[in-house]
Short mmCIF file of C-alpha atoms and ligand atoms in Angstrom, two decimals:
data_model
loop_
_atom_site.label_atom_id
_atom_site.label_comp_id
_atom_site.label_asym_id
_atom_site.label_seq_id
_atom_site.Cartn_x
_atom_site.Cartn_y
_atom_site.Cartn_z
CA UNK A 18 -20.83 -11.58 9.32
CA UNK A 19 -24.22 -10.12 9.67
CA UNK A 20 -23.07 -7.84 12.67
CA UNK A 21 -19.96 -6.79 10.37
CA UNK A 22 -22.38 -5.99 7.47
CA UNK A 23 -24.60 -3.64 9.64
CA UNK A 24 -22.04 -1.89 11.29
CA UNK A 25 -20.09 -1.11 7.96
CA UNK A 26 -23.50 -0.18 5.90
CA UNK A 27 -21.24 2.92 4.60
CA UNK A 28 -18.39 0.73 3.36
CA UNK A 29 -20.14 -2.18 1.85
CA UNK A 30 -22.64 0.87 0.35
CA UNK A 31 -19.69 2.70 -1.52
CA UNK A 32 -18.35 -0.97 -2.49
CA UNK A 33 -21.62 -1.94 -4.18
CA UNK A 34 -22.95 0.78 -5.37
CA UNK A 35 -20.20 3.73 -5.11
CA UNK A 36 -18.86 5.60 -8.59
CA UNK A 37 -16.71 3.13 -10.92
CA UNK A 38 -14.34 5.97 -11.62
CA UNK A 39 -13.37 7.15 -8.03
CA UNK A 40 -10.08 8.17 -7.72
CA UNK A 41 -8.97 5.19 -4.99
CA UNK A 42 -5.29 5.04 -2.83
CA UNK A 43 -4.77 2.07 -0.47
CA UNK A 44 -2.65 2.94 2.10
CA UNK A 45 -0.81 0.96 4.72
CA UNK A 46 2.19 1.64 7.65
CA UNK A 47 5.68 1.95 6.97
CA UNK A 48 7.37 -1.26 6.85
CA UNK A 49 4.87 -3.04 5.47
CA UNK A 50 4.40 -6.51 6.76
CA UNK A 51 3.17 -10.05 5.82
CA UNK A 52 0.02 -8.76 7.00
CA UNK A 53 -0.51 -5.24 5.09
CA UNK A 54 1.07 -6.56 1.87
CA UNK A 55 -1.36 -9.12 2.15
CA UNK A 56 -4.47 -6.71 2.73
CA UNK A 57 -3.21 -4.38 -0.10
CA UNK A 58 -2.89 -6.92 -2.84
CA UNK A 59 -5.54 -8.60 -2.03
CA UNK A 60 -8.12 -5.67 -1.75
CA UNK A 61 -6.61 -4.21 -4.80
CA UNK A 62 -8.02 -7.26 -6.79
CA UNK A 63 -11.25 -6.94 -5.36
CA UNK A 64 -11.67 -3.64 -5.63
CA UNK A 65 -10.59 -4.01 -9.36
CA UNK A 66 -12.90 -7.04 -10.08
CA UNK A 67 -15.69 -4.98 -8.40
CA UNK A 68 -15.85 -2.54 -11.50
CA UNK A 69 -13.66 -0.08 -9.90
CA UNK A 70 -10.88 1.76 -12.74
CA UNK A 71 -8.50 3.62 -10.69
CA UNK A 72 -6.92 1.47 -7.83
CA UNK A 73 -3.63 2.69 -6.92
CA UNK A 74 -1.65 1.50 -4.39
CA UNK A 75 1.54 3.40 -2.03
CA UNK A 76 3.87 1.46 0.17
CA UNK A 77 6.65 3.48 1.47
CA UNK A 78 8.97 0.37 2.74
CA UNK A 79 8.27 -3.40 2.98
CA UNK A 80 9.55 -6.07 5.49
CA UNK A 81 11.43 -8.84 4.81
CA UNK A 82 8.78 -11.50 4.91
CA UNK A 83 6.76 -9.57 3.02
CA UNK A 84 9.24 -8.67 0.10
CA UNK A 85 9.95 -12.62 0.45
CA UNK A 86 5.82 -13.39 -0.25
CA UNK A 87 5.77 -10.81 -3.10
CA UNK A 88 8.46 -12.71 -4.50
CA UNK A 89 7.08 -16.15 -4.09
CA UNK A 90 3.87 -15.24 -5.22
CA UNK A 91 4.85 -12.42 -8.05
CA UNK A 92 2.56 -9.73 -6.34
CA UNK A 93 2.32 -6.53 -8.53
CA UNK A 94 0.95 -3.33 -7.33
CA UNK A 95 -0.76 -0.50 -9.10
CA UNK A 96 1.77 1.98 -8.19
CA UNK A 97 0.46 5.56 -7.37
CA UNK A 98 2.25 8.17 -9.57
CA UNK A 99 3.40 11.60 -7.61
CA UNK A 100 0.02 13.74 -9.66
CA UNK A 101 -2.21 10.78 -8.48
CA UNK A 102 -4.90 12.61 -6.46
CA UNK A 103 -7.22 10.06 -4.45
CA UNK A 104 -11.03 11.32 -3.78
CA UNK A 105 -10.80 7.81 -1.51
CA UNK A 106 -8.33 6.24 0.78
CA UNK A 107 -8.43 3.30 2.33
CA UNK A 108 -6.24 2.69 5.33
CA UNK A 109 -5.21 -1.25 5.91
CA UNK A 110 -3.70 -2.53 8.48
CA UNK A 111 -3.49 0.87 9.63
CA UNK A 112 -5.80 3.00 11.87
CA UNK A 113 -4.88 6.36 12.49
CA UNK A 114 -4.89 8.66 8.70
CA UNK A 115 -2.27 10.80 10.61
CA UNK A 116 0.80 7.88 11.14
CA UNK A 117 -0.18 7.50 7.20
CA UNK A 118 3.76 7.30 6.23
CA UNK A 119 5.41 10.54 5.19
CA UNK A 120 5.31 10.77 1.76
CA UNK A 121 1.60 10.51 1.46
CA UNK A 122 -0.31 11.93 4.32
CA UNK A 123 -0.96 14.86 2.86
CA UNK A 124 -2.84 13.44 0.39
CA UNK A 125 -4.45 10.85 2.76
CA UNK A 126 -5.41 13.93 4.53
CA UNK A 127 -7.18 15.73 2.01
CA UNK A 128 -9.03 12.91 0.86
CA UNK A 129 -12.93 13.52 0.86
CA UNK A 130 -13.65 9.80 2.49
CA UNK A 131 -11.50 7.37 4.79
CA UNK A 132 -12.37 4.28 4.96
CA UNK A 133 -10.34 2.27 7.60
CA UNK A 134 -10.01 -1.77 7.60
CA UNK A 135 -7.65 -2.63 10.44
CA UNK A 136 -7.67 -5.45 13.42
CA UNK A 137 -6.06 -2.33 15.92
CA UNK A 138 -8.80 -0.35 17.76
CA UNK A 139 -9.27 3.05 16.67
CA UNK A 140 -7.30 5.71 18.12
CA UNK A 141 -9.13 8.61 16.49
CA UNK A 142 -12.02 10.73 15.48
CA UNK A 143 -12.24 12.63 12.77
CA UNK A 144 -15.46 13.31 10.31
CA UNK A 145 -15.16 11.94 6.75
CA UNK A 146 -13.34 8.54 8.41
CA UNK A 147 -15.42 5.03 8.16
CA UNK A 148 -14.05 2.63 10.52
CA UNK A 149 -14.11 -0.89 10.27
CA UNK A 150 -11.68 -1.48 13.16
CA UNK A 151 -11.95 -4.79 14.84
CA UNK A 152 -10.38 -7.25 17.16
CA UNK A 153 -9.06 -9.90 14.60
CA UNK A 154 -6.54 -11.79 14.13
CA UNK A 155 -5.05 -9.65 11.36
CA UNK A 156 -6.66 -7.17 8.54
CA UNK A 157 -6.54 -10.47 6.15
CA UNK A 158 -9.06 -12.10 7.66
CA UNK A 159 -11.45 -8.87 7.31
CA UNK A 160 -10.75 -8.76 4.34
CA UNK A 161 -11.70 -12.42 3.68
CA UNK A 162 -15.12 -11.74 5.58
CA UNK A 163 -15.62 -8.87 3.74
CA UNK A 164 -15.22 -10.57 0.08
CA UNK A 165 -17.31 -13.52 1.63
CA UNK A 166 -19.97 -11.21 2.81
CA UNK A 167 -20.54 -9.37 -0.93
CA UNK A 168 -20.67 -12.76 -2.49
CA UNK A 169 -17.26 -13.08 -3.94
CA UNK A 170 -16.36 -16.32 -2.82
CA UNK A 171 -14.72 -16.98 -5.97
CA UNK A 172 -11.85 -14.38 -5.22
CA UNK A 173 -11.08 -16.79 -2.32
CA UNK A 174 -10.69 -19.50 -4.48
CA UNK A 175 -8.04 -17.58 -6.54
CA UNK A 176 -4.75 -19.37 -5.82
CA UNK A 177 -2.68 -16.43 -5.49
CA UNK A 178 -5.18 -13.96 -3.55
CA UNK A 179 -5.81 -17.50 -0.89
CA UNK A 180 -2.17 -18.06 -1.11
CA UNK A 181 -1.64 -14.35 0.73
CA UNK A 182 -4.64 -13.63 2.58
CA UNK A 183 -3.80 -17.20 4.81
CA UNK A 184 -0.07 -15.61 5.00
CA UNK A 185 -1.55 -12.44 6.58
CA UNK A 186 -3.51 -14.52 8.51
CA UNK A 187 -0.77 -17.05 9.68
CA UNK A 188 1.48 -14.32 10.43
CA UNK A 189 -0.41 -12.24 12.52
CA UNK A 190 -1.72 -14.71 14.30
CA UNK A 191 1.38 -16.54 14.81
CA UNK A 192 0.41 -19.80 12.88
CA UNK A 193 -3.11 -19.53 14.43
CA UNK A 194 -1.54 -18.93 18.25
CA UNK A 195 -3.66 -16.13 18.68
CA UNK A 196 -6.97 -16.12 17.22
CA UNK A 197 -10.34 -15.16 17.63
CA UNK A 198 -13.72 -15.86 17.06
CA UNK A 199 -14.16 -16.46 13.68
CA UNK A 200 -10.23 -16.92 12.42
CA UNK A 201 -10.76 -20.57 11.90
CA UNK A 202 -13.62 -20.28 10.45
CA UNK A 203 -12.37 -17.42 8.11
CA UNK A 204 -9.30 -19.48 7.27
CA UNK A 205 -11.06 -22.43 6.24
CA UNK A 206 -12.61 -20.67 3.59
CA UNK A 207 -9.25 -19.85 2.31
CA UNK A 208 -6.51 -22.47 2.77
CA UNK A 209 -5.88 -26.41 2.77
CA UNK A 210 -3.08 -28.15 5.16
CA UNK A 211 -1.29 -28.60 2.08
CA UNK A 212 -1.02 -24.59 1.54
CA UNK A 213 -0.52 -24.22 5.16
CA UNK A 214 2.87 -26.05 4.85
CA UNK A 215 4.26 -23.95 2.04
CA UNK A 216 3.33 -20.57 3.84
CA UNK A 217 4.65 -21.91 6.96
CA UNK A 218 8.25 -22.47 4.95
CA UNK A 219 7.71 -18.82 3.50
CA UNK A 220 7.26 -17.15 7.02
CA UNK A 221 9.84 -18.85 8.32
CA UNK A 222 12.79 -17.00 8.38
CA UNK A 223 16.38 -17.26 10.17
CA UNK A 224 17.40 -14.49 12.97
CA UNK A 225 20.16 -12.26 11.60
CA UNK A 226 23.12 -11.31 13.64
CA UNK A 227 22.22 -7.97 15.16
CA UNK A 228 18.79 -9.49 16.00
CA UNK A 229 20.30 -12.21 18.03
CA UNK A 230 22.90 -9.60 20.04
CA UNK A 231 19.91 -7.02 20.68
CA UNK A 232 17.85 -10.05 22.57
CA UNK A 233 20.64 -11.14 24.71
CA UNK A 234 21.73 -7.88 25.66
CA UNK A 235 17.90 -7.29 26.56
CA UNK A 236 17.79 -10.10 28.18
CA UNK A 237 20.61 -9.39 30.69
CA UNK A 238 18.92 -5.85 31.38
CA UNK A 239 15.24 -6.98 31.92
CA UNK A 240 14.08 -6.37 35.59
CA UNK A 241 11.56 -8.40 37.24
CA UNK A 242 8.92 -7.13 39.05
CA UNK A 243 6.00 -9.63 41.00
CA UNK A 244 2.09 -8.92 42.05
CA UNK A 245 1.19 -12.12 43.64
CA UNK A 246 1.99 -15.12 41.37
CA UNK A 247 2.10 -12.63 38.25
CA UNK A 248 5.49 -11.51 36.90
CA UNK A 249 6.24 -8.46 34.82
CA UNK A 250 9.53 -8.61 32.82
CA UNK A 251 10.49 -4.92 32.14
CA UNK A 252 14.02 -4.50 29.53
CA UNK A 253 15.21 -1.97 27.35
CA UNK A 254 16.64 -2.31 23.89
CA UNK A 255 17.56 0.20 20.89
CA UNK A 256 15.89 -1.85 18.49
CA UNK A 257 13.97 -5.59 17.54
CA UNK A 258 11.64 -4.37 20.89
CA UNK A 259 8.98 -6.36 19.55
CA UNK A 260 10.94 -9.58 19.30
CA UNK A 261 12.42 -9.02 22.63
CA UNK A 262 8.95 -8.33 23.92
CA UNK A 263 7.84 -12.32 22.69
CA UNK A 264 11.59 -13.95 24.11
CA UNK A 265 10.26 -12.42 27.38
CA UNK A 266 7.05 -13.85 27.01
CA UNK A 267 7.88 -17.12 26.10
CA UNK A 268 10.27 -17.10 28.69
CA UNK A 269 8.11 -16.92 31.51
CA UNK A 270 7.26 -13.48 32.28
CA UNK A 271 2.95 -12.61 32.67
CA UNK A 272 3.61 -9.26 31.37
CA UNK A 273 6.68 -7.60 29.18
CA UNK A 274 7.30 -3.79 29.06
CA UNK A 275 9.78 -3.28 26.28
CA UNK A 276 11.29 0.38 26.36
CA UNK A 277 12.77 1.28 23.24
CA UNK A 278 15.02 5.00 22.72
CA UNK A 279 13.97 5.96 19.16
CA UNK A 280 15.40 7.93 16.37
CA UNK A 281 13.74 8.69 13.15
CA UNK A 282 15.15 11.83 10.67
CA UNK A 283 14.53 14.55 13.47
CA UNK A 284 12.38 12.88 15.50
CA UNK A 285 13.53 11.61 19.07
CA UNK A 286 11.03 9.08 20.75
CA UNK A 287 10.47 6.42 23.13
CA UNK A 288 8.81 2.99 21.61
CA UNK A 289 7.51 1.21 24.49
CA UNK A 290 5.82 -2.51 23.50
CA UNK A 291 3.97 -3.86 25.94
CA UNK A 292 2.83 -7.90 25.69
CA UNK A 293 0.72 -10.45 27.98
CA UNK A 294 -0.88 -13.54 28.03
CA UNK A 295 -3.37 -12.37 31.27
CA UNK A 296 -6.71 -10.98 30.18
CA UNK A 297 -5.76 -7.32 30.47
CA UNK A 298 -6.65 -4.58 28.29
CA UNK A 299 -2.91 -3.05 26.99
CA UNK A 300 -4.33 -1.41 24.41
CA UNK A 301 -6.46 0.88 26.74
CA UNK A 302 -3.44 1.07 29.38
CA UNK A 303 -1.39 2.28 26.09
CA UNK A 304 -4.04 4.91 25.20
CA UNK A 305 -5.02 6.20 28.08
CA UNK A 306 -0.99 7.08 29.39
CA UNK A 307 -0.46 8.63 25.97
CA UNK A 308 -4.10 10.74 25.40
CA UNK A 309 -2.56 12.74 28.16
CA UNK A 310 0.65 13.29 26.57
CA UNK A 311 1.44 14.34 22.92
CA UNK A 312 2.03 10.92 21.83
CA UNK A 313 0.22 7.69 20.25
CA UNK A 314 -0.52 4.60 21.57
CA UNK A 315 -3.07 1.83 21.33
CA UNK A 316 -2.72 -1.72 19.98
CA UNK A 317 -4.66 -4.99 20.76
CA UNK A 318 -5.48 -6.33 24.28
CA UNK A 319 -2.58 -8.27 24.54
CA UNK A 320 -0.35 -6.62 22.68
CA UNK A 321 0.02 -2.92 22.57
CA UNK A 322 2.52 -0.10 21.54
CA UNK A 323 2.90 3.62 22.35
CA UNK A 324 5.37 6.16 21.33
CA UNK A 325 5.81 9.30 23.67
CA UNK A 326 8.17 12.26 23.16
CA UNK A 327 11.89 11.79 23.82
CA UNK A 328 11.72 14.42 27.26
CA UNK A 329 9.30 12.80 29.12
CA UNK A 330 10.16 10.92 32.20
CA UNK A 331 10.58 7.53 31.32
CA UNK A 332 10.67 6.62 35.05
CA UNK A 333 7.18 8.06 35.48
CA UNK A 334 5.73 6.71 32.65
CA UNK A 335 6.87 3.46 33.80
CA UNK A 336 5.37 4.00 37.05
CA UNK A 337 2.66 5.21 35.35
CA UNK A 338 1.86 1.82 33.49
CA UNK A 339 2.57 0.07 36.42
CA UNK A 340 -0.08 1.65 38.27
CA UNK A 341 -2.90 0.96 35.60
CA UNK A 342 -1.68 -2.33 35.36
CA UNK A 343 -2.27 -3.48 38.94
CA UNK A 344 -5.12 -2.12 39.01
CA UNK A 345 -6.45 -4.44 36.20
CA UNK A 346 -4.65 -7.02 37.44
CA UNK A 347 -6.55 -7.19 40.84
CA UNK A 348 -9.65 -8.51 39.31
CA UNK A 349 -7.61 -10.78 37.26
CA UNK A 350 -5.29 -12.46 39.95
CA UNK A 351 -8.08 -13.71 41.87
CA UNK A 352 -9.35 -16.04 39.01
CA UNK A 353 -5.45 -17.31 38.59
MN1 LIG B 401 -1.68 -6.68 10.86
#
């Protein structure tokens, strides 16, 4: 908490001591999830029991686990109006101001600070932008170090703000599959098993129809590809590339490569999800293929996305992660 503290001086300086009558937006992606809806509501009340006036909130769409916590838990949201003009924006669960969804980046862009508060690693540089970006299990638990850090341990006792800051948590971390240092340690601040069991029954949800067709199709187009005892599932789907991605994973495969054709308004794409349970970096794989090309990509270590324009070569890309990814994985294979 300490290192967190020292490396964020400019955040937790504008928290404590920054004007009461800022003009604030929280921010998060499009299709918000467990985890964002979480972050939002949850740094909305501590903003607001900080002494700030003008919290205002913009989701463009939500999930369906996270319409299905907002519901359990009666979450309300301090709506920005269209004249709402931030002076500050804070990203969550989100870490690049320029995938800001559509209907507010311009705003997010003109804004004279940026703070962002996200478990991805940073993808960008720019100069009024504060980053808190760190390798978490989700932007929940930040946020619960961050309120535990200033002293506001009593938020955490809140029902309803412990209630969804252990969903965000649970969720992104897969009930606590994938955790890191301090995610125990951060949860226990927030949750008892007794909690545990009723966000458990609100994450769990049943696969609909089309979900269950686009995973078996995927699953009788995936190739496999072996380096020494490692295998590397590679499939391609038109959509639900991140649940085919796991189903590979938990099937067997070291490594998934999900390709993914995209459409969205104008926009033609290629999604490609990559997922491992080896100690490779996707996340830099993902940035590094798509810094040379005009697209985005970046992620966690184990699980990464990029997005790269619709007339690239998808062979060569392929080949292209391929390449990176033995190369990483010759250090790793030996301790196997
Ligand atoms: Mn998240």
């Amino acid at each position: 908490m300490i290192v967190i503290m020292y490396e964020i001086h400019e955040l937790i300086e504008f928290l404590l001591k920054g004007k009461r009558n800022s003009k604030i937006l929280l921010v998060t992606h499009d299709n918000a999830d467990v985890d964002a809806c979480a972050s939002l509501y949850a740094f909305q009340e501590f903003l607001k029991k900080l002494g700030f006036r003008e919290v205002k909130s913009y989701i463009s769409s939500i999930s369906a686990e996270a319409k299905a916590l907002i519901k359990e838990f009666n979450l309300s949201f301090d709506v920005a109006q269209e004249g709402y003009i931030p002076e500050i924006v804070f990203l969550l669960d989100l870490n690049n101001p320029k995938r800001a969804p559509k209907g507010i980046l311009k705003k997010v862009l003109n804004a004279k600070k940026i703070f962002i508060i996200d478990h991805h690693m940073p993808t960008v540089q720019m100069k009024n932008v504060v980053k808190l970006c760190k390798e978490y299990s989700s932007t929940s638990e930040l946020i619960t170090e961050i309120i535990y850090a200033l002293g506001h341990e009593e938020l955490l006792y809140d029902k309803k703000i412990s209630m969804v800051l252990s969903a965000g948590i649970l969720a992104d971390s897969v009930m606590l599959k994938y955790i890191s240092k301090h995610t125990l340690i951060n949860y226990s601040l927030l949750s008892n098993p007794s909690k545990h069991r009723t966000i458990q029954r609100i994450l769990a949800r049943k696969r609909e129809l089309s979900e269950k067709i686009a995973l078996l199709k995927s699953l009788s187009r995936t190739s496999i590809l072996r380096i020494n005892d490692i295998i590397i599932a590679i499939s391609q789907v038109g959509s639900f590339e991140s649940s085919v991605a796991t189903t590979l994973l938990k099937n067997g495969a070291d490594v998934a490569i999900v390709i993914a054709p995209k459409r969205e308004k104008s926009r033609k794409f290629y999604r490609i999800i990559l997922r491992t349970k080896l100690d490779v970096n996707l996340a830099e794989i993902a940035h590094k293929i798509t810094s040379e090309l005009s697209g985005t990509g970046g992620g966690h270590k184990k699980a990464a996305a990029l997005e790269v324009p619709f007339d690239v070569d998808i062979e060569f890309i392929l080949k292209k992660i391929l390449s990176l990814l033995s190369n990483e994985l010759k250090d790793t294979s030996i301790k196997l």
